[in-house]
């Protein structure tokens, strides 16, 4: 939530009736002096050379001196083999005047090195091998080639754009550079408007840049967060601005844009039907990335190919440019999308299994006015027979925007209100932002001032900016004492009124500063350790949520914390869910929710969602319904709305609308066991919870640009309906004639042979089960997910072309860490030879009362008369089996067996 009153005023006064981002607030590459400098580096001979005489080889790494031949400056170069077919290249200054920043939070521990071997050394190069991978380091000029199974898959500095601006002593800073700075600080319109004098660089230019090519790649994906398509587009001077990674609070962000928004994840995956290779640019400073995909809408390249008649292989280039820090590049060798994405997860971690309820429906609004409002919203859900699990409170619950306090008039009895909620199995999430109101007597401010917990100006005074409370200062989460203090603020003793059932929303943590340059903190602010904000900017929200996470672990040691963040960086998945921020009630924003969350998912952040209905403005009723139907298939499922919008809780509408939204909510609740199982598997394997089509169908060229469909695990394919008034929709179903897809509402069978035009009434949403899957569902409607814990399962058995299927179900206590002590069940179901079998995958147990109520077999064999269950405790039991839905399904009733027990159910003809 970040309606910025300042910008409302600007927008109102500048363009009375127009909506949308005010681009004058945000830099283009041309307005960023380092982006302009690095983009001006011309391809060609690199001036950087490896000194092969200095080469040192250990079991895991190759180290050498790297020389900038023009400036005569020395660098340290190292290439390391990392477990799981990853290489790491690091370059830092050999004798730096100032230390350069290395991100502290992104990696999930120090990456484990692996053994490499030197294959060959010549006077010009050295080649090394590691598993099926080979690397050739060319010395003069620097160029590094990566081969997988003998094929060239990636080249670093192939275009010679490698740049490492070294720090210089004042007197060494040349005339030439001075001039450059003059140009950089030339007060253009942008600077004039927003007084970005804070943006100067006291230590001098320190940018780094690097190009990476991917021969043969057809598409490149990644670089969240952008409000853009999944496949990255070609950028370049004179054309589209580079993808910018700089966490920013962008009011009314625009779509199809490479502009930076709230999150920054510098990973890309280059993909072709043959292979997938990724690179992770481990840097927390402002970063721009130019992409050149020579076959992607690049008219010039197509014309050249046409004229010359050449059928040269495609090539994708990425050019990374960061304002400071070191070069720390991980090359993820793939070779499949699954491999490359898991390699990234092995470096930056996974989202730990969340509490079960967090996957259910969240109801949010800026703001629920008071305690009665909260109580009555939940009562209305109950009256309308619609499930809801979590009520959210935005900033107005606080006493004057002072976090860790309650408004004494509107929320005088938070403990009673929370008790009311939890009595019906509901939970509460409340907002806590990182800015602190500068008000004397406010304990957080007083403590932070007297103990020095705030971020500083460059002159050492406490930094002050404007945010919701007015004048604010910002906690410095790089200081261990600040983190210790902040953790304690979340304790039940300190935050009176809260309970173990209260979780938290960390918003505005880019950080958002209404009067700061580009609505954020000036780059020359100083953090603990002497780091400039410039160095750590993209990592700041991760440092913030890390502290919150530790606070919640301390507060409730046996409850898995739930935190929602807006700002995020590589590694944020270890602590938080995220959402796509302040979207709008427009069809295009519904559409972009799928590619945005898919991009986050391959960027390591599976727990993603978009505000249902759109945050700004009022959705029409059709849009609202379509939004609920589509959001069922994104991991984070929350409705939210701006304070100026009309109330839109789903019970407020006419019966037909209520019915459709109720159906969507119930569909989500029915699939909670699937979501939960997928999150467990995500924690164990690093596989994303939702996946783009190319993840499971990497050799299908038709899916390269499909981002209006998501795969939920490898089980469900959902297609967003993001146009008004449609009576039919095109759906691409992948996998070929032998891949079966069943419409999950009418159980119609489709083959994976491509495009289908499917009729859609307003009642109809588009989701399909993949033939070959077994999906555990809970089909009894309840008011909240916690009331479903003992409900029985229905297994949906979607048969493939061989009349087989398999699937998993994960169960535990839904909230604690006891699953780490083997207190869980992980069940595998298989169906073959007309027999369903269950077995425990791991030797674990969890004393659940859950049982199997029904089997629904999709695409069943013909002529089944009955079924027989066999289990140890029940012996042999005859079961009813009956066809329905025009014989598209066979329903086997009441197996009645406990989910803890091994069993078989055999069909009889
Ligand atoms: C992209 O690459 C192609 C082929 O190498 C080249 O001709 C073109 O100039 C590049 N475009 C940009 C914008 O750099
Ligand atoms: C709690 O619920 C009761 C019964 O519905 C209601 O009367 C009371 O106002 C609620 N209290 C709060 C603080 O929400």
XYZ file of N, CA and C and ligand atoms in Angstrom, residues 371-372 375 379 413 416-417 420, ligand 2:
38
model
N -12.465 -1.975 15.207
C -12.663 -3.360 15.635
C -14.006 -3.910 15.143
N -15.028 -3.091 15.208
C -16.347 -3.556 14.771
C -16.343 -3.888 13.286
N -14.763 -7.268 12.844
C -15.685 -8.327 13.270
C -16.813 -8.499 12.257
N -18.060 -11.679 9.952
C -19.437 -12.184 10.102
C -20.156 -12.236 8.767
N -9.294 -2.518 21.912
C -9.198 -3.865 22.507
C -8.646 -4.856 21.486
N -9.107 -8.532 22.380
C -10.449 -9.102 22.237
C -10.782 -9.313 20.758
N -10.418 -8.337 19.948
C -10.682 -8.452 18.521
C -9.983 -9.696 17.949
N -11.672 -12.771 19.048
C -12.868 -12.962 18.223
C -12.516 -13.642 16.900
C -16.056 -9.566 19.730
O -17.202 -10.264 19.312
C -18.372 -9.922 20.003
C -19.482 -10.860 19.568
O -19.668 -10.771 18.186
C -18.723 -8.469 19.748
O -19.869 -8.101 20.455
C -17.558 -7.609 20.193
O -17.802 -6.263 19.856
C -16.276 -8.079 19.543
N -15.174 -7.334 20.125
C -14.198 -6.817 19.433
C -13.204 -6.027 20.179
O -14.047 -6.991 18.242
